[in-house]
Coordinates of C-alpha atoms and ligand atoms in Angstrom, one line a residue:
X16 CA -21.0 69.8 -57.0
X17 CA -22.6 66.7 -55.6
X18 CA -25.2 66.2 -53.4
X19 CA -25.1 65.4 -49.7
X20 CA -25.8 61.8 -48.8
X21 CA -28.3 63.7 -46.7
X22 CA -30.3 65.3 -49.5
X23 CA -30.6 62.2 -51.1
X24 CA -31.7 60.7 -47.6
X25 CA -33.9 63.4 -47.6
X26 CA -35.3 63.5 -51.4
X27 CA -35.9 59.4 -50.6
X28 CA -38.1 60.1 -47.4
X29 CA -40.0 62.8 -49.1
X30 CA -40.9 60.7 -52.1
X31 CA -41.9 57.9 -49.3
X32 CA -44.1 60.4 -46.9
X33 CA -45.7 61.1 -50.1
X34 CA -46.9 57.3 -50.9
X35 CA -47.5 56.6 -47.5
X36 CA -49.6 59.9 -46.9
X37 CA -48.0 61.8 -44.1
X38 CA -48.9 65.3 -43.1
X39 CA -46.9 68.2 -42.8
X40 CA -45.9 67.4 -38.8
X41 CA -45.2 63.9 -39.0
X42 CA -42.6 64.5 -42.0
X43 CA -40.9 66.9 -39.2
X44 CA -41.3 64.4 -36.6
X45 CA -39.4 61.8 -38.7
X46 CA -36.9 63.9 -40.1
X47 CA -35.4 65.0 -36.8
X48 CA -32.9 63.6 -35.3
X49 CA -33.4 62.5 -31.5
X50 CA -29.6 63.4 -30.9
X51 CA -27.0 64.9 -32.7
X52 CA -23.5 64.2 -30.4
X53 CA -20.1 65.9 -31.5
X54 CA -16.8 65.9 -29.8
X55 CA -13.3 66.9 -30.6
X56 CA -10.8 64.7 -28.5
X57 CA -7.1 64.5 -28.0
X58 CA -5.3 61.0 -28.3
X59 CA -2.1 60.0 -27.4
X60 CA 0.5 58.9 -30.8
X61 CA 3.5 56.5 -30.2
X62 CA 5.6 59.2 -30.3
X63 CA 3.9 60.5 -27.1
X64 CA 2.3 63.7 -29.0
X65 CA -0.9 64.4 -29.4
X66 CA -3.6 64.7 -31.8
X67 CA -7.1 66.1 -31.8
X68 CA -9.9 64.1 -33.7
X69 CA -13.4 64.4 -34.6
X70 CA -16.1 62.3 -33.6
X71 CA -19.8 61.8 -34.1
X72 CA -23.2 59.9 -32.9
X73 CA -26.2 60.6 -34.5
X74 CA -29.5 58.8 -33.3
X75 CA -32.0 59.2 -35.6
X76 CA -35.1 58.1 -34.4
X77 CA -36.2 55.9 -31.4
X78 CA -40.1 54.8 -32.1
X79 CA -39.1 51.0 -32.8
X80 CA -36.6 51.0 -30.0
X81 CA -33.0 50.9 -29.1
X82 CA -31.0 53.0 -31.6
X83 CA -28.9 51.0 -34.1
X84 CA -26.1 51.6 -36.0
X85 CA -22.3 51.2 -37.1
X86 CA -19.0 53.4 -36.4
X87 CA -17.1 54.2 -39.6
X88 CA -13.3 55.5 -39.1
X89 CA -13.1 57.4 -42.7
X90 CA -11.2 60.9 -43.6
X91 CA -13.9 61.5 -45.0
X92 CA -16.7 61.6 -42.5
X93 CA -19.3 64.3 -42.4
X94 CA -22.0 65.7 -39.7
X95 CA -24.1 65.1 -42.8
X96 CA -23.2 61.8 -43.8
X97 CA -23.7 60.4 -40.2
X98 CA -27.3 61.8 -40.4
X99 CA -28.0 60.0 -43.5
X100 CA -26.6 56.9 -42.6
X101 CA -28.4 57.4 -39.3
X102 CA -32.0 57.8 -41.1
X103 CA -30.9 54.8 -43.5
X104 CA -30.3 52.9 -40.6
X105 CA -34.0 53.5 -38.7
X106 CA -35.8 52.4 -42.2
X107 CA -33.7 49.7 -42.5
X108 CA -34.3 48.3 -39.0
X109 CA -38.3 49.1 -39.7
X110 CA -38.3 47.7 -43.3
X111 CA -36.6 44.5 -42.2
X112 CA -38.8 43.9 -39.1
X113 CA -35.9 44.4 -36.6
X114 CA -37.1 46.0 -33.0
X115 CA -34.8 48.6 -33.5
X116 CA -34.5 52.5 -34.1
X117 CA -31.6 53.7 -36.1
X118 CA -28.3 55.7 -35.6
X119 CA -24.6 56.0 -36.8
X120 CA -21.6 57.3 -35.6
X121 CA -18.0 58.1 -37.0
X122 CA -14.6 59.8 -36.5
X123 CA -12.8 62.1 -38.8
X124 CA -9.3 59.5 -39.3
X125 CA -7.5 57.2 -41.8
X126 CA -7.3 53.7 -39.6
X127 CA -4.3 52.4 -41.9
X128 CA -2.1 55.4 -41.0
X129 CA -2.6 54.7 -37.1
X130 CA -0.7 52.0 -35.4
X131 CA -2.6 49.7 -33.5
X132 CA -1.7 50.9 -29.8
X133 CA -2.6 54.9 -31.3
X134 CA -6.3 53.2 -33.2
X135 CA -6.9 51.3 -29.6
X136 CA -6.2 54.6 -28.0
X137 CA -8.7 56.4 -30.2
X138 CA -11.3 53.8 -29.7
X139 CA -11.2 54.2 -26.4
X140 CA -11.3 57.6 -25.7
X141 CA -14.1 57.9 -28.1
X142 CA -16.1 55.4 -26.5
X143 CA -15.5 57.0 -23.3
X144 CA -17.1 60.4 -25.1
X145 CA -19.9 58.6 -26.1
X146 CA -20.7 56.5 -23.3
X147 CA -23.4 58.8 -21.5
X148 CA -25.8 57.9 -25.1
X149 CA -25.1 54.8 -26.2
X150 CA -26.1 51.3 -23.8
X151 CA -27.7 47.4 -24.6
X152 CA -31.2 49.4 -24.2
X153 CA -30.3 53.0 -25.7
X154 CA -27.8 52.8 -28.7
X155 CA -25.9 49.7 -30.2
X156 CA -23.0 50.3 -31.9
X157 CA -21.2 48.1 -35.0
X158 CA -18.2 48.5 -37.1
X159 CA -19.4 50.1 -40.4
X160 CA -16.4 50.9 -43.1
X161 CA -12.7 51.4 -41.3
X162 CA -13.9 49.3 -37.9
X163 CA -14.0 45.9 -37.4
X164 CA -14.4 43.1 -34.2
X165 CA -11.1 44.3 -32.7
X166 CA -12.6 47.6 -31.8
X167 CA -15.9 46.8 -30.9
X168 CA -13.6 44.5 -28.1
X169 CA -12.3 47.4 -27.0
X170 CA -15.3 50.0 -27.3
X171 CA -17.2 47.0 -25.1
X172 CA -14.4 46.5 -22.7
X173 CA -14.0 50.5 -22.5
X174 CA -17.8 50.8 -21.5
X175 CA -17.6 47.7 -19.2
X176 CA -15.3 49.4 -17.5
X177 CA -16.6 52.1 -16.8
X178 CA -19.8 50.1 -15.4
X179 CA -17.6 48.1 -12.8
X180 CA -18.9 44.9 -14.7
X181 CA -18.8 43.6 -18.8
X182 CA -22.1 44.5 -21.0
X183 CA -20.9 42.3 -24.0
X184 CA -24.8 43.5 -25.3
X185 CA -23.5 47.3 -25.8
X186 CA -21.9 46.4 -29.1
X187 CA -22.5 44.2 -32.1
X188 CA -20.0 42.5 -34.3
X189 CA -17.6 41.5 -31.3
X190 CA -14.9 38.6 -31.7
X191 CA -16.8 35.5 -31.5
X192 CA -14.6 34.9 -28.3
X193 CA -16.2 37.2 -26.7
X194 CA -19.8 36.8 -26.9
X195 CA -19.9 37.6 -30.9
X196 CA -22.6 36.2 -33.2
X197 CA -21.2 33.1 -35.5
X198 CA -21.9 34.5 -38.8
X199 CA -21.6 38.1 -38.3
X200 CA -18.7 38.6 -40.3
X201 CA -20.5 37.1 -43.3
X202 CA -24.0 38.3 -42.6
X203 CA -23.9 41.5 -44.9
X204 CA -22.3 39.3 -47.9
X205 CA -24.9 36.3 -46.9
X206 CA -27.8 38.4 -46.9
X207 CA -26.9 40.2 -50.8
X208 CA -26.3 36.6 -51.7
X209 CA -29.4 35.1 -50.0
X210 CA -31.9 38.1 -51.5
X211 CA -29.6 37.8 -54.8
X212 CA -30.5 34.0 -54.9
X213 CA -34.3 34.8 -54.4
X214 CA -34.8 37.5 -56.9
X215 CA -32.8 35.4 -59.7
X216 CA -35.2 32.2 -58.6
X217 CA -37.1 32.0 -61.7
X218 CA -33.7 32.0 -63.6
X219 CA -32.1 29.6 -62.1
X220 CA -30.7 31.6 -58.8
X221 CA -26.9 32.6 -58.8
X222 CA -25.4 30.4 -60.4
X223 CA -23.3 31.2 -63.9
X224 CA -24.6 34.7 -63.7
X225 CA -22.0 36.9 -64.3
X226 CA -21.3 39.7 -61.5
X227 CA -19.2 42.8 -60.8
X228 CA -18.4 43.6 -57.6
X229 CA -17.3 47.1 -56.7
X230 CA -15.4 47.4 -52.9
X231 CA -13.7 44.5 -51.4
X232 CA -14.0 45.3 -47.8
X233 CA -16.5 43.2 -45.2
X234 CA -19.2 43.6 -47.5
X235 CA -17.9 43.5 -51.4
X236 CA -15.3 40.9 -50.4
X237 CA -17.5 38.0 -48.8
X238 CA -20.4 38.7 -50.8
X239 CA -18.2 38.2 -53.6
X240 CA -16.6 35.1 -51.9
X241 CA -19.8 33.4 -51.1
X242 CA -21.4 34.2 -55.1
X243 CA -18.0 32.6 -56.4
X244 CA -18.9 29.8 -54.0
X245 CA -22.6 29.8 -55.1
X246 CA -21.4 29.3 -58.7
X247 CA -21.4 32.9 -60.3
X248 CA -18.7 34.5 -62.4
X249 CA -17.3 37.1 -60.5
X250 CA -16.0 38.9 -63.8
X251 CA -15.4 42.2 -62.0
X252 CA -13.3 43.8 -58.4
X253 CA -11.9 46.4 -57.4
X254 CA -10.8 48.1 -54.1
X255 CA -9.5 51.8 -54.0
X256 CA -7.5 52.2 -56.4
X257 CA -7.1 48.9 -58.5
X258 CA -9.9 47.1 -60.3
X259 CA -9.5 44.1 -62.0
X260 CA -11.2 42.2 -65.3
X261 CA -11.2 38.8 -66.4
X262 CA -14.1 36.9 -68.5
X263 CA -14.1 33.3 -66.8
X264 CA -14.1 35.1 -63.4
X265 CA -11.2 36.5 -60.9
X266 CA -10.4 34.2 -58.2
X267 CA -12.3 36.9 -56.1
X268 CA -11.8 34.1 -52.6
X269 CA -7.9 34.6 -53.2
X270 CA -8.3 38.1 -54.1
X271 CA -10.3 39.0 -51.0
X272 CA -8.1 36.5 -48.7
X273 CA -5.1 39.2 -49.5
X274 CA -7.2 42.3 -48.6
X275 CA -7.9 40.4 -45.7
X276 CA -4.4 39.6 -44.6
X277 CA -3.7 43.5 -45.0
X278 CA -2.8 43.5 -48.6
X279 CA -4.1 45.9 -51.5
X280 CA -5.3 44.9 -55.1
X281 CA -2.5 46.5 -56.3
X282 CA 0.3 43.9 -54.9
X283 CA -2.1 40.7 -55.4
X284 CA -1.0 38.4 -58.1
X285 CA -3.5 36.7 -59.4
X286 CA -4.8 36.4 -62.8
X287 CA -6.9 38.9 -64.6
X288 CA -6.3 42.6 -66.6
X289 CA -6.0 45.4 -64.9
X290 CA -8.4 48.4 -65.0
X291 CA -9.5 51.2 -63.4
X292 CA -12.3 50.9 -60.0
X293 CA -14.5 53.3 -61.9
X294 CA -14.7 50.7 -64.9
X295 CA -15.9 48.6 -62.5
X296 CA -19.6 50.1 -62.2
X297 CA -20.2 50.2 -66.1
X298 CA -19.4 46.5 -66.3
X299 CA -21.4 44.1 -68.8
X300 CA -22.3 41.7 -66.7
X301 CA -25.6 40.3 -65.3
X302 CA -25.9 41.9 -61.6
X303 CA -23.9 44.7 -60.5
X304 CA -22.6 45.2 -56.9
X305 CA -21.9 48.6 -55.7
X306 CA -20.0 48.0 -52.8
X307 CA -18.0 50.7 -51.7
X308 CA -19.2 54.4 -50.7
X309 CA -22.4 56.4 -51.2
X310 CA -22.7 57.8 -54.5
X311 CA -20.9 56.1 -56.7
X312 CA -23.6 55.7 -59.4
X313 CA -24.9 59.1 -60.6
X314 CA -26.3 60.9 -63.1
X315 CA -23.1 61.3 -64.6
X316 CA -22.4 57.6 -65.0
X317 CA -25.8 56.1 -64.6
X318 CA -26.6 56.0 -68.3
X319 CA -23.3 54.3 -68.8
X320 CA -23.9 51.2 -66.8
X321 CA -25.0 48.2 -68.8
X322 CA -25.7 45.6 -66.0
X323 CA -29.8 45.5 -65.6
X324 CA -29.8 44.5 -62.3
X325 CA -27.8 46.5 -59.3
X326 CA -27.7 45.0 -55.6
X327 CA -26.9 47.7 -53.3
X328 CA -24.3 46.4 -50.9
X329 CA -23.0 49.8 -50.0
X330 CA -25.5 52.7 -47.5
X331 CA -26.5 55.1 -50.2
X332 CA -24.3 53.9 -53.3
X333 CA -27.2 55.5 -55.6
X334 CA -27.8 59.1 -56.0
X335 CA -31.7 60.3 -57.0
X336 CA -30.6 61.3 -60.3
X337 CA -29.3 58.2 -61.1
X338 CA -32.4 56.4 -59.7
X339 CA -34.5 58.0 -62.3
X340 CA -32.3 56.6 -65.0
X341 CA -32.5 53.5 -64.2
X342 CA -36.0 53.6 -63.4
X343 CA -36.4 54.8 -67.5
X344 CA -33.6 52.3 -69.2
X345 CA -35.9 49.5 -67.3
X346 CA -32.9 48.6 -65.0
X347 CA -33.8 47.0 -61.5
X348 CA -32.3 48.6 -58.3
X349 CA -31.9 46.0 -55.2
X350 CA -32.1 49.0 -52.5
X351 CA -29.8 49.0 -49.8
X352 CA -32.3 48.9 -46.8
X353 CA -33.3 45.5 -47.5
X354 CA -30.0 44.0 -49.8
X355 CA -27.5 45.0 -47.0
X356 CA -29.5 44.4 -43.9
X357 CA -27.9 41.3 -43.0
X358 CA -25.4 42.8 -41.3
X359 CA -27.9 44.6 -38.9
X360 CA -29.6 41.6 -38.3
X361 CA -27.1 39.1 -37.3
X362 CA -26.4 42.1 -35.4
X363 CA -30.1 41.9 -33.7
X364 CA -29.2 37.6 -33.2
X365 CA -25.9 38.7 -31.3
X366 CA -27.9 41.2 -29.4
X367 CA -30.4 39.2 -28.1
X368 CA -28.0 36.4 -27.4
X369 CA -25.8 38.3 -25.3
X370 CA -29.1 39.4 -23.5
X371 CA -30.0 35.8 -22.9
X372 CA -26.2 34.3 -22.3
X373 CA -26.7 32.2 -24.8
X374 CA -24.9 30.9 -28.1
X375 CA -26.4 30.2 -31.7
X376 CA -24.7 27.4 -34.4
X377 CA -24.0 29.6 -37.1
X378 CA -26.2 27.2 -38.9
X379 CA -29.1 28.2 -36.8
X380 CA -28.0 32.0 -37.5
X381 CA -27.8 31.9 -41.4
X382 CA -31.4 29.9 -41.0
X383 CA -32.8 33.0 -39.0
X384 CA -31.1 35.5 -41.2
X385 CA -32.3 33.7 -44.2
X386 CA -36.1 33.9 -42.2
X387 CA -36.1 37.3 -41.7
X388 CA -34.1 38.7 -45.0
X389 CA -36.7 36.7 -47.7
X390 CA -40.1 37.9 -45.9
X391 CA -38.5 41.5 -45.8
X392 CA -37.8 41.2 -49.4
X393 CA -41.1 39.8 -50.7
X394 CA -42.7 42.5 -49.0
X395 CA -41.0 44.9 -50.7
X396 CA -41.7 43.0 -54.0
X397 CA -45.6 42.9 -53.7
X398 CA -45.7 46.5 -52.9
X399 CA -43.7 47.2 -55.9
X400 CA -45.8 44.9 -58.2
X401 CA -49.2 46.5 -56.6
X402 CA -48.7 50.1 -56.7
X403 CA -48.2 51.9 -60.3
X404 CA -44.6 53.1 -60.9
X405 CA -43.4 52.3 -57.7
X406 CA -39.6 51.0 -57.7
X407 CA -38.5 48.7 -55.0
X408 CA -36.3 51.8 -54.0
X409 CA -39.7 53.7 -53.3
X410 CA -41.6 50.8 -52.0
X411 CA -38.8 50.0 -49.3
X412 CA -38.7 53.7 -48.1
X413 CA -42.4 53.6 -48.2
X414 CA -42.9 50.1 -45.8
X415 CA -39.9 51.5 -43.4
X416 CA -41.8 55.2 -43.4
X417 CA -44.8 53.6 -43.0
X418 CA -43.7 51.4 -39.9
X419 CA -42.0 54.1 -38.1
X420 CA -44.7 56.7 -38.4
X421 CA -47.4 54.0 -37.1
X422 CA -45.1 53.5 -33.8
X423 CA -44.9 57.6 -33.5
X424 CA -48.6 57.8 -33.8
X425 CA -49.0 54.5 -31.5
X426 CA -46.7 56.1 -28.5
X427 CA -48.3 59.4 -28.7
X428 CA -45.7 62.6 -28.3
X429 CA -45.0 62.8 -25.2
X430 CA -45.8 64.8 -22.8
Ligands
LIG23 N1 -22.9 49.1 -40.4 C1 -23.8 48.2 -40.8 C2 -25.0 48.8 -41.6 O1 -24.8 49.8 -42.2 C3 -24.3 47.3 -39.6 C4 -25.0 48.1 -38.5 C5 -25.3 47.2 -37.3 O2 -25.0 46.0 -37.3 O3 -25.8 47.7 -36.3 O4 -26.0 48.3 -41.7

């Protein structure tokens, strides 16, 4: 059977406590989680029954500050997975220099089989559940996979609410008409294509590299937008259940534009052969683009993949297993901390505008993201080049770990 995502969460911080020397009782210090919130609610269907769903917010750790962290609306949510993602989430905020801890939350549903009026509901009276832990100075929420802007409108106005006065800096990834960042909608697909662009500079960035893209949600579809933009040849896409192939490159704007209106690979037209989303990840292509879920490359398939490059768009798309055969065939993993933390750090810009009532150009944004992404990832880069056998994998853990435990020590334990 597979692992959890929170053994490999695990198995990653152990391999980074080791580099970065912690003792026994800061490893338990770090891998605890502050809180641990569960709930069971009933909502209200359009047919005026009821159903009972499953909900979860796990803050992970606090040293940085504020807790941090998307919502994902997914049958398949687990105590387990939120915890991962969670600890993802605090080395990703440390790692990338944000001023934030880390956290995640989810409920146990399939958004497309809700109506709106019965999702709105749900959003809602989950908000209202978690409203004693989350706040602009305790817990941020985001939309993560199965959320978007719509419902952070509603988990903001649902808080506001119950505050007697609107807190647009309780959320993250709002409708820009309602005190959203410009650019947040792009920033996690900007920020793979900004660090993308950097690594490739010696040959020639981006452009005419050839690309495979595996997920076409917020993150798959505009980073594979903006690289078709950029100039690459997006050979390769999929969604659930419908990947598709063709050499001079799918029209993956049209393609995404579709998913976007509410459509499914399946019904889109345009050109290009049909295959299966699997085929997708053993691609041969120049930079592969997981996407999706959590562990999708593994041990089983990991020795299969022929791109030599792999950007992580996805929290946790590589298992440990699979790390070490790719660390031995020589192929380069882009971890997710630093690849995908655009999306946390427009995040940060919207934060801190709503604190200040102000409102960036999303030219001034993608300049910011672009001057906080690059550092992150050339720190990251000189680690790895510095330190024997160290992949960027280890060396990201190791400078988030590293960060974390310094703050811990800093504050003191209280009392
Ligand atoms: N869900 C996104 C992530 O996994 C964004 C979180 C945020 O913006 O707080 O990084």
């Amino acid at each position: 059977m597979a692992d959890s995502a929170l053994n490999t969460a695990l198995r990653q911080f152990h391999a980074a406590a080791d580099r970065a020397g912690l003792d026994d009782s800061q490893r338990v210090i770090l891998t605890s989680f502050k809180t641990v919130f569960q709930t069971e609610f009933p909502v209200e269907m359009d047919d005026g029954s009821f159903r009972v769903f499953q909900g979860y917010r796990v803050l992970h750790n606090s040293a940085l500050g504020p807790t941090k962290g998307g919502i994902r609306y997914s049958p398949n949510v687990t105590i387990d997975d939120v915890k991962a993602l969670a600890m993802w989430m605090t080395w990703k905020c440390a790692v990338t220099g944000l001023p934030f801890g880390g956290a995640k939350g989810g409920v146990i549903v399939d958004p497309a089989t809700l109506s709106q009026s019965a999702l709105q509901n749900l959003t809602r009276r989950f908000t209202a559940e978690i409203t004693p832990i989350i706040g602009p100075d305790k817990d941020i929420p985001a939309p993560d996979m199965g959320t978007n802007a719509q419902i952070m409108a509603w988990m903001m106005d649902t808080y506001s609410m119950s505050a007697g006065y609107t807190i647009p800096a309780v959320v993250t990834g709002k409708p820009v008409s309602l005190g959203g960042s410009e650019g947040r909608y792009e920033a996690t697909g900007r920020g793979l294509m900004y660090i993308l662009d950097e690594h490739l500079s010696d040959a020639g960035g981006v452009r005419g590299k050839t690309v495979a893209v595996h997920g076409l949600g917020n993150v798959g579809g505009v980073c594979a937008r903006l690289l078709q933009q950029a100039g690459a040849h997006v050979q390769y896409i999929c969604d659930k259940d419908t990947g598709i192939f063709r050499a001079e490159g799918v029209d993956a704007d049209a393609a995404f534009a579709f998913i976007e209106a509410g459509g499914v690979l399946r019904d889109w037209d345009g050109a290009g052969e049909r295959i299966a989303p699997s085929d997708v990840l053993l691609a041969d292509v120049d930079v592969l683009v997981p996407a999706a879920v959590e562990h999708v490359l593994t041990g089983d398939n990991a020795g299969k993949v022929r791109a030599r490059l792999i950007l992580e768009g996805a929290n946790g798309p590589t298992t440990p297993e699979a790390d070490e055969v790719f660390q031995q065939r020589g192929i380069t993993v882009i971890p997710d901390v630093v690849a995908n933390a655009g999306g946390v750090t427009v995040s940060y810009f919207e934060w801190v505008q709503a604190r200040q009532y102000l409102h960036w150009r999303e030219a001034q944004v993608n300049e910011e993201l672009r001057n906080v992404l690059i550092p992150a990832y050339r720190g990251i880069i000189n680690r790895a080049m510095s330190t024997p056998d160290c992949t960027l994998r280890e060396a990201a853990q190791w400078i988030g770990v590293e960060r974390v435990v310094q703050a811990t020590m800093l504050r003191g334990i209280y009392p």
